[in-house]
């Protein structure tokens, strides 16, 4: 007999994980002034893989290896394209384009499962997209540069990662599966080091960033993600993830980096509305709309 689903607990847990990810923007920004991206990623995910392995060692078996390698490859590909894209794209444009993940997930899930998601699975991402645009202030007055195109590829890979996690995570130990994913990203990042310009100044703030992102944002938060997505649909999870920039603004304000502007607050309201839409079932058929 399968364990009962706990969608409300999973929603709260995923909100907590997303809040942690939102808090990494300030920390990672400081860390990247002391080291190159791949050195930081290798250390961050190496720490995360060890912690997740210690927490989930009882769940290790051959059956977590294949899905873990697949998810780790998708996760690394997303980080790689996002990092390369940021070299020529602005942080605001990168955040907005990465946020397009929430639009792609319903279609990726539809393609993988051959089952059409409910109407709200398409409505909520559109509302979230409007919120992300207001939050970042991105406009499209010029041709899309290479950096933005690479970041778009990142959003697609993240969509596949979210949808695939929902499909393969069922019945697998979350922390063991997380450890394999993180190990893949750490190893792949390390293999990239000979091909990039390396920088490394081991400051106290850098090591704090490695430990914070490795333990909380990687081992714990991604472990929560794996478990929560066995309780929720991929689309609902993606909409919750779209709250990440909202939490980032909140963390920035708490860190003394300034309070959100009115447009950013409007964007946050739209994203919160999207979360509510994804959580509340609406009788579309009674309203004359196909569900």
One Martini backbone bead per residue (centre of mass of N, CA, C, O) as a GRO file, in nm:
protein
  291
    1UNK     BB    1   0.095   0.037   0.024
    2UNK     BB    2   0.068   0.356  -0.026
    3UNK     BB    3   0.135   0.653   0.070
    4UNK     BB    4  -0.004   0.923   0.166
    5UNK     BB    5  -0.082   1.222   0.057
    6UNK     BB    6   0.081   1.569   0.109
    7UNK     BB    7   0.019   1.858  -0.038
    8UNK     BB    8   0.035   2.077   0.187
    9UNK     BB    9   0.311   2.003   0.302
   10UNK     BB   10   0.460   2.025   0.030
   11UNK     BB   11   0.405   2.324  -0.016
   12UNK     BB   12   0.550   2.429   0.236
   13UNK     BB   13   0.825   2.297   0.176
   14UNK     BB   14   0.865   2.438  -0.104
   15UNK     BB   15   0.860   2.724   0.005
   16UNK     BB   16   1.111   2.691   0.181
   17UNK     BB   17   1.308   2.620  -0.048
   18UNK     BB   18   1.258   2.880  -0.213
   19UNK     BB   19   1.354   3.074   0.007
   20UNK     BB   20   1.643   2.973   0.008
   21UNK     BB   21   1.705   3.033  -0.291
   22UNK     BB   22   1.651   3.339  -0.264
   23UNK     BB   23   1.901   3.372  -0.054
   24UNK     BB   24   2.146   3.315  -0.267
   25UNK     BB   25   2.202   3.572  -0.430
   26UNK     BB   26   2.374   3.733  -0.230
   27UNK     BB   27   2.582   3.510  -0.163
   28UNK     BB   28   2.681   3.442  -0.453
   29UNK     BB   29   2.774   3.721  -0.537
   30UNK     BB   30   3.008   3.726  -0.331
   31UNK     BB   31   3.152   3.460  -0.417
   32UNK     BB   32   3.215   3.551  -0.725
   33UNK     BB   33   3.446   3.756  -0.623
   34UNK     BB   34   3.644   3.493  -0.532
   35UNK     BB   35   3.525   3.308  -0.772
   36UNK     BB   36   3.455   3.103  -1.000
   37UNK     BB   37   3.183   2.930  -1.098
   38UNK     BB   38   3.304   2.630  -1.104
   39UNK     BB   39   3.436   2.629  -0.831
   40UNK     BB   40   3.182   2.684  -0.672
   41UNK     BB   41   3.010   2.447  -0.779
   42UNK     BB   42   3.197   2.217  -0.695
   43UNK     BB   43   3.187   2.282  -0.390
   44UNK     BB   44   2.888   2.301  -0.337
   45UNK     BB   45   2.808   2.010  -0.457
   46UNK     BB   46   3.006   1.849  -0.293
   47UNK     BB   47   2.887   1.913  -0.019
   48UNK     BB   48   2.596   1.824  -0.087
   49UNK     BB   49   2.658   1.526  -0.153
   50UNK     BB   50   2.768   1.448   0.125
   51UNK     BB   51   2.524   1.526   0.297
   52UNK     BB   52   2.310   1.359   0.146
   53UNK     BB   53   2.459   1.091   0.188
   54UNK     BB   54   2.447   1.090   0.501
   55UNK     BB   55   2.125   1.112   0.511
   56UNK     BB   56   2.080   0.870   0.258
   57UNK     BB   57   2.244   0.588   0.272
   58UNK     BB   58   2.008   0.377   0.315
   59UNK     BB   59   1.888   0.436   0.004
   60UNK     BB   60   2.099   0.294  -0.149
   61UNK     BB   61   2.086   0.199  -0.501
   62UNK     BB   62   2.060   0.113  -0.825
   63UNK     BB   63   1.774   0.265  -0.875
   64UNK     BB   64   1.908   0.569  -0.831
   65UNK     BB   65   2.121   0.605  -1.057
   66UNK     BB   66   1.980   0.671  -1.324
   67UNK     BB   67   1.795   0.911  -1.235
   68UNK     BB   68   2.031   1.074  -1.111
   69UNK     BB   69   2.191   1.116  -1.374
   70UNK     BB   70   1.969   1.257  -1.530
   71UNK     BB   71   1.912   1.492  -1.331
   72UNK     BB   72   2.205   1.592  -1.313
   73UNK     BB   73   2.235   1.666  -1.613
   74UNK     BB   74   2.007   1.877  -1.620
   75UNK     BB   75   2.114   2.057  -1.393
   76UNK     BB   76   2.387   2.124  -1.518
   77UNK     BB   77   2.287   2.239  -1.786
   78UNK     BB   78   2.140   2.477  -1.659
   79UNK     BB   79   2.384   2.607  -1.514
   80UNK     BB   80   2.564   2.641  -1.763
   81UNK     BB   81   2.376   2.824  -1.938
   82UNK     BB   82   2.338   3.043  -1.725
   83UNK     BB   83   2.636   3.121  -1.693
   84UNK     BB   84   2.692   3.191  -1.992
   85UNK     BB   85   2.459   3.400  -2.021
   86UNK     BB   86   2.568   3.609  -1.797
   87UNK     BB   87   2.806   3.729  -1.966
   88UNK     BB   88   2.571   3.899  -2.168
   89UNK     BB   89   2.360   3.925  -1.948
   90UNK     BB   90   2.133   4.035  -1.740
   91UNK     BB   91   1.997   3.962  -1.441
   92UNK     BB   92   1.704   4.032  -1.520
   93UNK     BB   93   1.687   3.868  -1.782
   94UNK     BB   94   1.770   3.600  -1.658
   95UNK     BB   95   1.536   3.575  -1.455
   96UNK     BB   96   1.309   3.585  -1.662
   97UNK     BB   97   1.393   3.351  -1.851
   98UNK     BB   98   1.406   3.137  -1.630
   99UNK     BB   99   1.095   3.182  -1.560
  100UNK     BB  100   0.988   3.023  -1.819
  101UNK     BB  101   0.964   2.746  -1.697
  102UNK     BB  102   0.659   2.777  -1.610
  103UNK     BB  103   0.565   2.748  -1.914
  104UNK     BB  104   0.699   2.467  -2.001
  105UNK     BB  105   0.601   2.242  -1.804
  106UNK     BB  106   0.315   2.164  -1.914
  107UNK     BB  107   0.431   2.060  -2.192
  108UNK     BB  108   0.634   1.855  -2.089
  109UNK     BB  109   0.433   1.686  -1.925
  110UNK     BB  110   0.250   1.620  -2.161
  111UNK     BB  111   0.468   1.473  -2.331
  112UNK     BB  112   0.550   1.253  -2.113
  113UNK     BB  113   0.235   1.156  -2.028
  114UNK     BB  114  -0.009   1.212  -2.237
  115UNK     BB  115  -0.145   1.430  -2.032
  116UNK     BB  116  -0.368   1.667  -1.985
  117UNK     BB  117  -0.375   1.934  -1.820
  118UNK     BB  118  -0.527   2.145  -1.647
  119UNK     BB  119  -0.620   2.466  -1.693
  120UNK     BB  120  -0.455   2.591  -1.448
  121UNK     BB  121  -0.174   2.496  -1.572
  122UNK     BB  122  -0.193   2.750  -1.781
  123UNK     BB  123  -0.276   3.000  -1.617
  124UNK     BB  124  -0.062   3.032  -1.390
  125UNK     BB  125   0.197   3.081  -1.567
  126UNK     BB  126   0.099   3.344  -1.700
  127UNK     BB  127   0.073   3.506  -1.440
  128UNK     BB  128   0.369   3.464  -1.355
  129UNK     BB  129   0.495   3.601  -1.603
  130UNK     BB  130   0.388   3.881  -1.547
  131UNK     BB  131   0.525   3.907  -1.271
  132UNK     BB  132   0.819   3.874  -1.373
  133UNK     BB  133   0.820   4.126  -1.551
  134UNK     BB  134   0.763   4.330  -1.323
  135UNK     BB  135   1.001   4.246  -1.139
  136UNK     BB  136   1.240   4.298  -1.371
  137UNK     BB  137   1.174   4.497  -1.627
  138UNK     BB  138   1.155   4.359  -1.893
  139UNK     BB  139   1.240   4.424  -2.235
  140UNK     BB  140   1.172   4.411  -2.611
  141UNK     BB  141   1.383   4.626  -2.818
  142UNK     BB  142   1.565   4.378  -2.917
  143UNK     BB  143   1.754   4.150  -3.010
  144UNK     BB  144   1.837   3.836  -2.923
  145UNK     BB  145   2.095   3.735  -2.761
  146UNK     BB  146   2.300   3.480  -2.682
  147UNK     BB  147   2.259   3.485  -2.373
  148UNK     BB  148   1.947   3.452  -2.387
  149UNK     BB  149   1.946   3.185  -2.544
  150UNK     BB  150   2.092   3.020  -2.327
  151UNK     BB  151   1.883   3.077  -2.101
  152UNK     BB  152   1.652   2.939  -2.247
  153UNK     BB  153   1.779   2.660  -2.231
  154UNK     BB  154   1.773   2.651  -1.926
  155UNK     BB  155   1.462   2.657  -1.893
  156UNK     BB  156   1.414   2.391  -2.040
  157UNK     BB  157   1.584   2.208  -1.852
  158UNK     BB  158   1.427   2.276  -1.594
  159UNK     BB  159   1.160   2.163  -1.695
  160UNK     BB  160   1.264   1.873  -1.727
  161UNK     BB  161   1.351   1.839  -1.433
  162UNK     BB  162   1.074   1.875  -1.302
  163UNK     BB  163   0.915   1.662  -1.465
  164UNK     BB  164   1.108   1.420  -1.406
  165UNK     BB  165   1.091   1.419  -1.100
  166UNK     BB  166   0.785   1.343  -1.094
  167UNK     BB  167   0.832   1.062  -1.241
  168UNK     BB  168   1.102   0.927  -1.083
  169UNK     BB  169   1.057   0.984  -0.762
  170UNK     BB  170   0.870   0.765  -0.720
  171UNK     BB  171   0.975   0.551  -0.454
  172UNK     BB  172   1.227   0.721  -0.387
  173UNK     BB  173   1.491   0.820  -0.213
  174UNK     BB  174   1.554   1.147  -0.180
  175UNK     BB  175   1.856   1.171  -0.075
  176UNK     BB  176   1.988   0.972  -0.268
  177UNK     BB  177   1.900   1.114  -0.529
  178UNK     BB  178   2.033   1.384  -0.457
  179UNK     BB  179   2.328   1.293  -0.432
  180UNK     BB  180   2.365   1.209  -0.726
  181UNK     BB  181   2.305   1.479  -0.856
  182UNK     BB  182   2.526   1.647  -0.709
  183UNK     BB  183   2.765   1.478  -0.805
  184UNK     BB  184   2.736   1.539  -1.103
  185UNK     BB  185   2.775   1.847  -1.083
  186UNK     BB  186   3.054   1.841  -0.946
  187UNK     BB  187   3.206   1.680  -1.163
  188UNK     BB  188   3.135   1.856  -1.410
  189UNK     BB  189   3.259   2.118  -1.296
  190UNK     BB  190   3.547   2.006  -1.267
  191UNK     BB  191   3.584   1.934  -1.576
  192UNK     BB  192   3.568   2.253  -1.659
  193UNK     BB  193   3.823   2.398  -1.535
  194UNK     BB  194   4.041   2.373  -1.776
  195UNK     BB  195   3.835   2.578  -1.967
  196UNK     BB  196   3.877   2.806  -1.752
  197UNK     BB  197   3.899   3.090  -1.569
  198UNK     BB  198   4.065   3.095  -1.267
  199UNK     BB  199   3.935   3.168  -0.931
  200UNK     BB  200   4.081   3.192  -0.582
  201UNK     BB  201   3.956   3.328  -0.268
  202UNK     BB  202   3.965   3.217   0.070
  203UNK     BB  203   3.717   3.342   0.220
  204UNK     BB  204   3.484   3.358   0.459
  205UNK     BB  205   3.238   3.422   0.272
  206UNK     BB  206   3.286   3.192   0.077
  207UNK     BB  207   3.256   2.951   0.277
  208UNK     BB  208   2.975   3.026   0.362
  209UNK     BB  209   2.848   2.990   0.082
  210UNK     BB  210   2.917   2.691   0.047
  211UNK     BB  211   2.765   2.588   0.298
  212UNK     BB  212   2.487   2.711   0.253
  213UNK     BB  213   2.439   2.600  -0.041
  214UNK     BB  214   2.518   2.302   0.009
  215UNK     BB  215   2.324   2.234   0.244
  216UNK     BB  216   2.053   2.398   0.205
  217UNK     BB  217   2.022   2.457  -0.121
  218UNK     BB  218   2.089   2.149  -0.187
  219UNK     BB  219   2.046   1.907   0.003
  220UNK     BB  220   1.777   2.002   0.136
  221UNK     BB  221   1.608   2.145  -0.092
  222UNK     BB  222   1.631   1.914  -0.307
  223UNK     BB  223   1.516   1.698  -0.125
  224UNK     BB  224   1.243   1.836  -0.096
  225UNK     BB  225   1.174   1.841  -0.394
  226UNK     BB  226   1.164   1.538  -0.446
  227UNK     BB  227   0.939   1.481  -0.243
  228UNK     BB  228   0.720   1.697  -0.323
  229UNK     BB  229   0.692   1.584  -0.629
  230UNK     BB  230   0.523   1.328  -0.519
  231UNK     BB  231   0.267   1.529  -0.423
  232UNK     BB  232   0.296   1.699  -0.687
  233UNK     BB  233   0.278   1.869  -0.952
  234UNK     BB  234   0.486   2.012  -1.173
  235UNK     BB  235   0.329   2.277  -1.210
  236UNK     BB  236   0.292   2.355  -0.915
  237UNK     BB  237   0.593   2.365  -0.853
  238UNK     BB  238   0.673   2.583  -1.064
  239UNK     BB  239   0.503   2.810  -0.941
  240UNK     BB  240   0.650   2.814  -0.672
  241UNK     BB  241   0.933   2.879  -0.797
  242UNK     BB  242   0.842   3.173  -0.895
  243UNK     BB  243   0.903   3.294  -0.595
  244UNK     BB  244   1.209   3.343  -0.578
  245UNK     BB  245   1.229   3.656  -0.644
  246UNK     BB  246   1.061   3.740  -0.400
  247UNK     BB  247   1.255   3.631  -0.186
  248UNK     BB  248   1.498   3.793  -0.284
  249UNK     BB  249   1.381   4.069  -0.210
  250UNK     BB  250   1.344   4.012   0.090
  251UNK     BB  251   1.641   3.951   0.153
  252UNK     BB  252   1.752   4.222   0.055
  253UNK     BB  253   1.598   4.393   0.261
  254UNK     BB  254   1.714   4.245   0.517
  255UNK     BB  255   2.022   4.322   0.412
  256UNK     BB  256   2.007   4.640   0.321
  257UNK     BB  257   1.940   4.667  -0.020
  258UNK     BB  258   1.644   4.732  -0.020
  259UNK     BB  259   1.331   4.805  -0.132
  260UNK     BB  260   1.074   4.750  -0.309
  261UNK     BB  261   0.927   4.841  -0.579
  262UNK     BB  262   0.620   4.882  -0.703
  263UNK     BB  263   0.661   4.686  -0.947
  264UNK     BB  264   0.764   4.451  -0.769
  265UNK     BB  265   0.507   4.420  -0.602
  266UNK     BB  266   0.321   4.355  -0.836
  267UNK     BB  267   0.471   4.103  -0.924
  268UNK     BB  268   0.431   3.948  -0.657
  269UNK     BB  269   0.122   3.938  -0.671
  270UNK     BB  270   0.102   3.771  -0.930
  271UNK     BB  271   0.256   3.523  -0.823
  272UNK     BB  272   0.067   3.464  -0.587
  273UNK     BB  273  -0.180   3.423  -0.767
  274UNK     BB  274  -0.065   3.176  -0.916
  275UNK     BB  275  -0.051   2.994  -0.671
  276UNK     BB  276  -0.354   2.998  -0.611
  277UNK     BB  277  -0.447   2.882  -0.881
  278UNK     BB  278  -0.285   2.609  -0.849
  279UNK     BB  279  -0.442   2.531  -0.567
  280UNK     BB  280  -0.726   2.605  -0.691
  281UNK     BB  281  -1.019   2.465  -0.773
  282UNK     BB  282  -1.196   2.515  -1.076
  283UNK     BB  283  -1.521   2.501  -1.229
  284UNK     BB  284  -1.494   2.524  -1.555
  285UNK     BB  285  -1.741   2.374  -1.670
  286UNK     BB  286  -1.953   2.559  -1.525
  287UNK     BB  287  -1.822   2.814  -1.694
  288UNK     BB  288  -1.771   2.700  -1.999
  289UNK     BB  289  -1.484   2.556  -1.954
  290UNK     BB  290  -1.241   2.366  -2.036
  291UNK     BB  291  -1.060   2.119  -1.821
   0.00000   0.00000   0.00000
